[in-house]
Tab-separated table of C-alpha atoms in Angstrom:
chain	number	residue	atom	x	y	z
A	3	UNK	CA	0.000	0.000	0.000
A	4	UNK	CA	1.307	3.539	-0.951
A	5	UNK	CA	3.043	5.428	1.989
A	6	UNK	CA	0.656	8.777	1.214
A	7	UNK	CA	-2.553	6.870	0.852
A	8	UNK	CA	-2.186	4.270	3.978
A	9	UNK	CA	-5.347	2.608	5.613
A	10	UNK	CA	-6.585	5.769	6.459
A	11	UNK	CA	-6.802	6.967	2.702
A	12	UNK	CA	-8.030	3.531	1.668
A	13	UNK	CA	-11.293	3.963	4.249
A	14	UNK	CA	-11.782	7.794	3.399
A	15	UNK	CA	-11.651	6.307	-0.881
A	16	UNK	CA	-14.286	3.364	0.088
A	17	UNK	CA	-16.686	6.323	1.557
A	18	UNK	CA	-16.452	8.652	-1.158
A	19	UNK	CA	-19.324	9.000	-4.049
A	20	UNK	CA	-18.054	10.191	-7.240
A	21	UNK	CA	-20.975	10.815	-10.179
A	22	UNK	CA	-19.659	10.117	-13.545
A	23	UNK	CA	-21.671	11.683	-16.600
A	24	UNK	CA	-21.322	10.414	-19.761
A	25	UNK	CA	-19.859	6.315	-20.522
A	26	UNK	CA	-17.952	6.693	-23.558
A	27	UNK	CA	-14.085	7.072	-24.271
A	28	UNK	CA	-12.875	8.983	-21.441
A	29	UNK	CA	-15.538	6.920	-18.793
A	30	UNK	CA	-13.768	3.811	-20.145
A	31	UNK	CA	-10.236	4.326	-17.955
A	32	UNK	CA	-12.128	6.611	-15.093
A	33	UNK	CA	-14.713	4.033	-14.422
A	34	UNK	CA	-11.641	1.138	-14.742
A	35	UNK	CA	-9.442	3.002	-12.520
A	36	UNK	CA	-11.715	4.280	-9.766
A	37	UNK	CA	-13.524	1.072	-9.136
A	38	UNK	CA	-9.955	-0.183	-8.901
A	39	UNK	CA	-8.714	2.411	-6.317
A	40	UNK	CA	-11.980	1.370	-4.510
A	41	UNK	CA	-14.093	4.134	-4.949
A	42	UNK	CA	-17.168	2.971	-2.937
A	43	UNK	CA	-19.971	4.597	-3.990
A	44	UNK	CA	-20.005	5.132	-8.135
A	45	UNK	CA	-23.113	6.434	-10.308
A	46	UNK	CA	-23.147	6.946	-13.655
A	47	UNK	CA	-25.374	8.934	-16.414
A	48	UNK	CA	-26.088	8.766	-19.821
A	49	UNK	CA	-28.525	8.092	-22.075
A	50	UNK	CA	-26.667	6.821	-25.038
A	51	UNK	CA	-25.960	3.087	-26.330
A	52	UNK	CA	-23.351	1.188	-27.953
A	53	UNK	CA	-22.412	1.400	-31.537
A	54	UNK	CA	-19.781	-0.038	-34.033
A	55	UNK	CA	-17.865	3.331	-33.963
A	56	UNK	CA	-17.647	3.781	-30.948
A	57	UNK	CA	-15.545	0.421	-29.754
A	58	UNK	CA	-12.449	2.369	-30.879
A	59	UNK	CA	-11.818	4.528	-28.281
A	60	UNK	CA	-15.236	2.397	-25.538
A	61	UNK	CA	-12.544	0.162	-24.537
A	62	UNK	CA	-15.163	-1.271	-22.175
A	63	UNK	CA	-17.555	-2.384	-24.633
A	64	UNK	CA	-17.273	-5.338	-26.986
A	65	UNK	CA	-19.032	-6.352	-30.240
A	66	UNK	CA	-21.916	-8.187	-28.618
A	67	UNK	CA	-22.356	-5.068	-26.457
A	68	UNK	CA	-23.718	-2.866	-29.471
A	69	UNK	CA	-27.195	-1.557	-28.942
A	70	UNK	CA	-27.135	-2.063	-24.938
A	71	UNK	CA	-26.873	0.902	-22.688
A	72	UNK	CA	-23.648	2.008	-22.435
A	73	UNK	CA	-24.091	2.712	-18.443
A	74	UNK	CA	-25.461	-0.759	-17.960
A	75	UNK	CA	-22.363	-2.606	-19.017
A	76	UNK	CA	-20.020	-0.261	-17.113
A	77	UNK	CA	-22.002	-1.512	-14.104
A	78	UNK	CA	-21.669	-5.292	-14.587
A	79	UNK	CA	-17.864	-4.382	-15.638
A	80	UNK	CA	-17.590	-2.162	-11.808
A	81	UNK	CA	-19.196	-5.331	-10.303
A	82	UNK	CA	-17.674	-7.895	-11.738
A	83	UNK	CA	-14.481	-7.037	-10.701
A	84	UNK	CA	-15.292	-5.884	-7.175
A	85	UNK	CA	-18.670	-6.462	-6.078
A	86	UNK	CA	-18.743	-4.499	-2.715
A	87	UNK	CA	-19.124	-1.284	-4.900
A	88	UNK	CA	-22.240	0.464	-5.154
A	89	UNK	CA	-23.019	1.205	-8.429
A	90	UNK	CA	-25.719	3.342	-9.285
A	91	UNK	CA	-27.090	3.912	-13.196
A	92	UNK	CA	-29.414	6.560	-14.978
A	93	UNK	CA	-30.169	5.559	-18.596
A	94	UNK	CA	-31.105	8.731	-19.704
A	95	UNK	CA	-28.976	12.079	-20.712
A	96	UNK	CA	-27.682	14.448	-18.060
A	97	UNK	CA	-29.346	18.292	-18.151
A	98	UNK	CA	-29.884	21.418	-16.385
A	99	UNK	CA	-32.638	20.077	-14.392
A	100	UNK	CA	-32.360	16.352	-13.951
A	101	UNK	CA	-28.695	17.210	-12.511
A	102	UNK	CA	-30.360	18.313	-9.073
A	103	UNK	CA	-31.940	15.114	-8.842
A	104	UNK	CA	-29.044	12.463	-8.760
A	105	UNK	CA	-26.098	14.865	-7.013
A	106	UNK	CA	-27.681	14.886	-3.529
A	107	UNK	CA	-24.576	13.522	-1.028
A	108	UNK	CA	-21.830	13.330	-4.289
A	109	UNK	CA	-18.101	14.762	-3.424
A	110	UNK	CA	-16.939	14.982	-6.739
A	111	UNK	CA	-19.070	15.886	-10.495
A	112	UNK	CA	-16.737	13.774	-13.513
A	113	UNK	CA	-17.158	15.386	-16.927
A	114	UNK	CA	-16.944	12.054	-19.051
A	115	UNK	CA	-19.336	13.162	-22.002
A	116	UNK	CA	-17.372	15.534	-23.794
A	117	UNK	CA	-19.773	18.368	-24.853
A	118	UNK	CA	-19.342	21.572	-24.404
A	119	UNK	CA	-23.331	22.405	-23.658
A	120	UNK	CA	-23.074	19.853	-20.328
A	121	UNK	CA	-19.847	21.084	-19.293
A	122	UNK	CA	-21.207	24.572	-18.875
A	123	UNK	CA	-24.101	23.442	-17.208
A	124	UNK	CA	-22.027	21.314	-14.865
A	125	UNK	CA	-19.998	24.069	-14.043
A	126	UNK	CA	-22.926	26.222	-13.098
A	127	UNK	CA	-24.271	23.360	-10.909
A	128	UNK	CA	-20.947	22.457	-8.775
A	129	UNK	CA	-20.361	26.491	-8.723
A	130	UNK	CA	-23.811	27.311	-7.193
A	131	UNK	CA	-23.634	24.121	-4.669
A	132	UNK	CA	-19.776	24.321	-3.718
A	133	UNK	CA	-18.768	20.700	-5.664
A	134	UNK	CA	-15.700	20.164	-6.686
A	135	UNK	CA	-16.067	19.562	-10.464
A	136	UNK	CA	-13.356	17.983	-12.808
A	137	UNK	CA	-13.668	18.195	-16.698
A	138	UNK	CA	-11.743	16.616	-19.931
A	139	UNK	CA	-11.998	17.179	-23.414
A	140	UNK	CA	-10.193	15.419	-26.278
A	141	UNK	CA	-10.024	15.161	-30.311
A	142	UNK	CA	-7.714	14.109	-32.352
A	143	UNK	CA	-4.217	14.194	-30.481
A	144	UNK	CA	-4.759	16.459	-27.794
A	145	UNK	CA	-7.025	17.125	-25.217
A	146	UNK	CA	-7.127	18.930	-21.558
A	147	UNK	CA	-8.400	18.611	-18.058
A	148	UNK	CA	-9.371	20.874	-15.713
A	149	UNK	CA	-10.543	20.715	-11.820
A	150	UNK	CA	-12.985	23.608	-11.229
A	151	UNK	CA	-15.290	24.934	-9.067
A	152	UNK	CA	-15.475	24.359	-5.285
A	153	UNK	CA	-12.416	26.458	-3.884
A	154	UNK	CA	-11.813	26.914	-7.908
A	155	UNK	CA	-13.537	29.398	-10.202
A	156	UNK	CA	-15.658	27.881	-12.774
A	157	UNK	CA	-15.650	26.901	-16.259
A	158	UNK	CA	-16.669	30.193	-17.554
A	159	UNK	CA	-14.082	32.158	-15.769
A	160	UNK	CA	-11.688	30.040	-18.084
A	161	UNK	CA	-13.626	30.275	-20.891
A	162	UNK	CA	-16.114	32.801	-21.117
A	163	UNK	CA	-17.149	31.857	-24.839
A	164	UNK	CA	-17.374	29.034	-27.195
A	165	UNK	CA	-14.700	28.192	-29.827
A	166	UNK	CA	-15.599	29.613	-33.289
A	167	UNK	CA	-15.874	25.674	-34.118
A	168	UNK	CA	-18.016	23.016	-32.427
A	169	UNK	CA	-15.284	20.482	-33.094
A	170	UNK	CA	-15.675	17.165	-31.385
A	171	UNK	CA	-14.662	13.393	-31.739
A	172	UNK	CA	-17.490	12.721	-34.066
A	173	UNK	CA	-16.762	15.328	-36.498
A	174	UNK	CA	-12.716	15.479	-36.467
A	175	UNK	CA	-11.866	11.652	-35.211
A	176	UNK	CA	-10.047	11.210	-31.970
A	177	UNK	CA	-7.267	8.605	-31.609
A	178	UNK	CA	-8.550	5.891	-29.282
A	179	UNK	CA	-4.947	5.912	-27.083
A	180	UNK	CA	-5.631	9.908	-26.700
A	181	UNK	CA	-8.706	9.508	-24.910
A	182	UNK	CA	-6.974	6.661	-22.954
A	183	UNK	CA	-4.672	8.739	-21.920
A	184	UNK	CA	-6.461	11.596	-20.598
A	185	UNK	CA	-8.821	9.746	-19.756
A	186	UNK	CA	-6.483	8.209	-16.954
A	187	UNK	CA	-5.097	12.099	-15.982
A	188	UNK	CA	-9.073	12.725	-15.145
A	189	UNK	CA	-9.140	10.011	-12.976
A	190	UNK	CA	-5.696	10.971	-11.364
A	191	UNK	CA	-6.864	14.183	-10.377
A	192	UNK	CA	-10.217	12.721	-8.984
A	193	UNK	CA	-8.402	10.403	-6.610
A	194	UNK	CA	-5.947	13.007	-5.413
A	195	UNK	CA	-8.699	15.271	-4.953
A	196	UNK	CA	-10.528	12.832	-2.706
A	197	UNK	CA	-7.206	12.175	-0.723
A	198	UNK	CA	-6.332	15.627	-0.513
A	199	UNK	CA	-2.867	14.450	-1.025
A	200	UNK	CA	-1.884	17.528	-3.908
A	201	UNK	CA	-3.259	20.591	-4.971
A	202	UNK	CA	-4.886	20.553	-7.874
A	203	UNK	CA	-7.470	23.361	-7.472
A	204	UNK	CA	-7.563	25.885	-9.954
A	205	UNK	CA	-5.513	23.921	-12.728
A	206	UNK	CA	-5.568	22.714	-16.337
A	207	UNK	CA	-3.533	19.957	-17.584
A	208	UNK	CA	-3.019	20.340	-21.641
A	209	UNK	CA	-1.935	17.006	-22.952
A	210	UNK	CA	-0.118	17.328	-26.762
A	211	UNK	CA	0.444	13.773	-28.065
A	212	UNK	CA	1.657	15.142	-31.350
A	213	UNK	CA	4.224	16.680	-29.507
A	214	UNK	CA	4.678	14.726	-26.582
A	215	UNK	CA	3.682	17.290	-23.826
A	216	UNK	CA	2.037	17.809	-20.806
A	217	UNK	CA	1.621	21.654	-19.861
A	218	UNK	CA	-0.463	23.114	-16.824
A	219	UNK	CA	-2.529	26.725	-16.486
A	220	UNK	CA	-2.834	28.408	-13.278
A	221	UNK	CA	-6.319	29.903	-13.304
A	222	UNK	CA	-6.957	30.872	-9.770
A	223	UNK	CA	-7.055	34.060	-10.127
A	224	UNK	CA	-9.474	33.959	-12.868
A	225	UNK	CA	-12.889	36.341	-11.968
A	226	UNK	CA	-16.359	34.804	-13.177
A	227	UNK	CA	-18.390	36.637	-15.824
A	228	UNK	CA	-21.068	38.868	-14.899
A	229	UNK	CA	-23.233	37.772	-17.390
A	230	UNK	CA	-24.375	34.127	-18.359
A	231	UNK	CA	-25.880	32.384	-21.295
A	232	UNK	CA	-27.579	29.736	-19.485
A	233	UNK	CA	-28.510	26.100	-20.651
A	234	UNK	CA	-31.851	24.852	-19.733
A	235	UNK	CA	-33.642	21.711	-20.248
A	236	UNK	CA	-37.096	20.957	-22.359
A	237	UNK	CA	-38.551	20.886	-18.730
A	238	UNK	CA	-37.729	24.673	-17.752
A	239	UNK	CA	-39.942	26.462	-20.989
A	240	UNK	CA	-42.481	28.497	-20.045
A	241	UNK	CA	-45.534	29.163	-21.823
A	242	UNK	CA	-44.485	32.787	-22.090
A	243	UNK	CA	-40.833	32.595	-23.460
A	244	UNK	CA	-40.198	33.499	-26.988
A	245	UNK	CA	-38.326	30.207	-28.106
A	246	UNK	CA	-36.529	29.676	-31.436
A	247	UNK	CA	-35.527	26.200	-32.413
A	248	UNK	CA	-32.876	26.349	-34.796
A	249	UNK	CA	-32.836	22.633	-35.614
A	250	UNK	CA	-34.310	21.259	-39.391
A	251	UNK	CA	-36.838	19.088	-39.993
A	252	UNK	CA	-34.525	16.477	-40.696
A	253	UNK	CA	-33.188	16.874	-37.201
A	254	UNK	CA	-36.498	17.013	-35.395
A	255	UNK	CA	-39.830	16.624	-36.867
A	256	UNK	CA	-41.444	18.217	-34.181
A	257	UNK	CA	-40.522	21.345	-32.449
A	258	UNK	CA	-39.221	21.741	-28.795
A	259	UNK	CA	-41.793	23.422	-27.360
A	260	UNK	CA	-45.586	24.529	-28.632
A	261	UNK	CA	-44.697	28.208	-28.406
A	262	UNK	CA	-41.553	27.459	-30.931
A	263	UNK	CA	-40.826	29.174	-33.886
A	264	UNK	CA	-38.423	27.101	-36.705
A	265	UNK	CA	-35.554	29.039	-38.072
A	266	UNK	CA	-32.361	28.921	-39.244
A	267	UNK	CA	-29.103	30.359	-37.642
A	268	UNK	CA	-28.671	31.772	-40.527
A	269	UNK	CA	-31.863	33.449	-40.766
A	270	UNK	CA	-32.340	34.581	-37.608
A	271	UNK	CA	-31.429	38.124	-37.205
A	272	UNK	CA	-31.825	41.235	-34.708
A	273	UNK	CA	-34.988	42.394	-36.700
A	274	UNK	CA	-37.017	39.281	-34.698
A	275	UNK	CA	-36.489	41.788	-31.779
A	276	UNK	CA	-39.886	42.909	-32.425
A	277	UNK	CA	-41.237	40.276	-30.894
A	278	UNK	CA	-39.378	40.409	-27.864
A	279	UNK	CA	-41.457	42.249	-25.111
A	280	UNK	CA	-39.237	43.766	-21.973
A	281	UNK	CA	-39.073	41.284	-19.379
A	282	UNK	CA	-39.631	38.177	-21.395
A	283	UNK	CA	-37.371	35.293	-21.991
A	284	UNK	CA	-36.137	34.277	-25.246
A	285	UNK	CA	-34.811	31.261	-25.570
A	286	UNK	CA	-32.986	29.010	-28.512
A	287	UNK	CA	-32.746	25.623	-28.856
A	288	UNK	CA	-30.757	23.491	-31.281
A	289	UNK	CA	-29.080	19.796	-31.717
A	290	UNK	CA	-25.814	20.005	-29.707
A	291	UNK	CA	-26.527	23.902	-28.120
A	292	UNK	CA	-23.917	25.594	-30.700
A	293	UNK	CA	-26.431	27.332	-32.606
A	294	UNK	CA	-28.001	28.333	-29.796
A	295	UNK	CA	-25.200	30.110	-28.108
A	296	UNK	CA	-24.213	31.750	-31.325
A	297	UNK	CA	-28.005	32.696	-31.757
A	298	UNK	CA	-27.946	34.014	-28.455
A	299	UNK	CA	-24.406	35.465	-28.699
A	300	UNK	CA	-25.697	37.593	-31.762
A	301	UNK	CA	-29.009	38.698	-30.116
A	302	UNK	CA	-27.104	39.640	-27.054
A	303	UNK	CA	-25.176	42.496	-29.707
């Protein structure tokens, strides 16, 4: 047993509830390696299920897996190799609302799924409820992760807006080893969080595989914007917010909400202001939440 981690840090592990959302690439070596350290309380979030193109860099899953809940064979894969773990599973996708359901008594929020729209939302959660929140993105051959929140300012104090792209691993390709490997620097920082045996608060590992380097950013000092774009869920539209739902036919046949108006990013402009009535809500809603930030972005002019 490791000299800084002891008995005592084994016991204070095996008490500790960690909520991992999202069970695809970089849940593959978080979930492997904190069941291992003997995390004792684990639950897990998302609503997606296994496909072919996904075994790549779903180290967890195997061929005979595909079409099965992702979160339901991470669970018999936690149990199976140590079955005094409580596992706990939601087979549905995380959001704004839903999030305030299945955090009650967690010490640590796990950013797993890779999206930019639940990472802010996240961020907002474990800001307003003092959690400590650890986040990793990755494509192609690099990726980063960051511990915010909770003694650490959020995600927006970082980054305040979106990149001009929404690049991710299904639109630029991610090599499987990449998410592997930051993957397993998530779940590093998780467990010394836990043991409180380093400070980590505050920082953001940048792992370059092209390059072979590791690089860290000091953002404690960073202040928090004063003003928020915030993402809600379906559940938090009011009858009397103007809503825009940016998303095609092809993408949704029916509209978010009965109050919604279809239109394009493109065709939305500041002459819809019209509508707008002081005091009311507008609110825009599209596929990944991309459009809808740059919708909102360009209103917000």
């Amino acid at each position: 047993m490791l000299s800084n981690i002891g008995n005592e840090g084994q016991k204070k592990l095996s008490l500790s509830h960690v909520l991992i959302v999202g069970a695809g690439g970089l849940a593959a070596p978080v979930t492997q390696y904190l069941s291992g350290a003997g995390i004792g309380n684990i639950s897990i979030i998302d609503g997606d299920k296994i496909s072919l193109d996904n075994l790549h860099r779903q180290t967890l899953f195997k061929e005979n897996d595909i079409g099965r809940f992702k979160v339901d064979v991470l669970k018999e894969y936690i149990l199976s190799h140590n079955s005094n773990l409580k596992v706990k599973c939601y087979s549905f996708f995380s959001n704004s609302n839903n999030i305030k359901l299945i955090s009650e008594k967690i010490d640590v929020i796990i950013d797993c799924a890779d999206n930019f729209a639940t990472t802010y939302f996240l961020s907002d959660f474990c800001l307003k409820n003092n959690i400590c929140f650890i986040t990793a993105s990755v494509s192609s051959l690099s990726g980063y992760v960051g511990v915010f929140c909770k003694n650490s300012p959020s995600i927006r104090a970082v980054f305040p807006d979106l990149p001009k792209n929404n690049i991710t691993c299904n639109t630029e390709g991610v090599l499987g080893t990449a998410v592997g490997l930051v993957g397993s620097l998530q779940a590093q920082l998780v467990i010394f969080y836990l043991l409180d045996i380093k400070k980590i608060f505050g920082q953001l590992y940048i792992l370059d595989l092209e390059n072979f380097r590791l690089s860290n950013f000091n953002f404690l000092g960073a202040l928090e914007p004063k003003k928020n774009l915030q993402f809600l869920s379906k559940e938090d539209i009011r009858n009397d917010d103007f809503v825009f739902d940016l998303r095609t036919e092809n993408e949704a046949e029916n509209l978010i909400s009965k109050n919604a108006l279809r239109i394009s990013l493109d065709h939305f402009n500041t002459n819809h202001k019209f509508l707008f009535e002081k005091n009311k809500r507008v609110i825009f809603c599209c596929k990944t939440g991309f459009r809808a930030w740059k919708a909102a972005k360009k209103l917000e002019k």
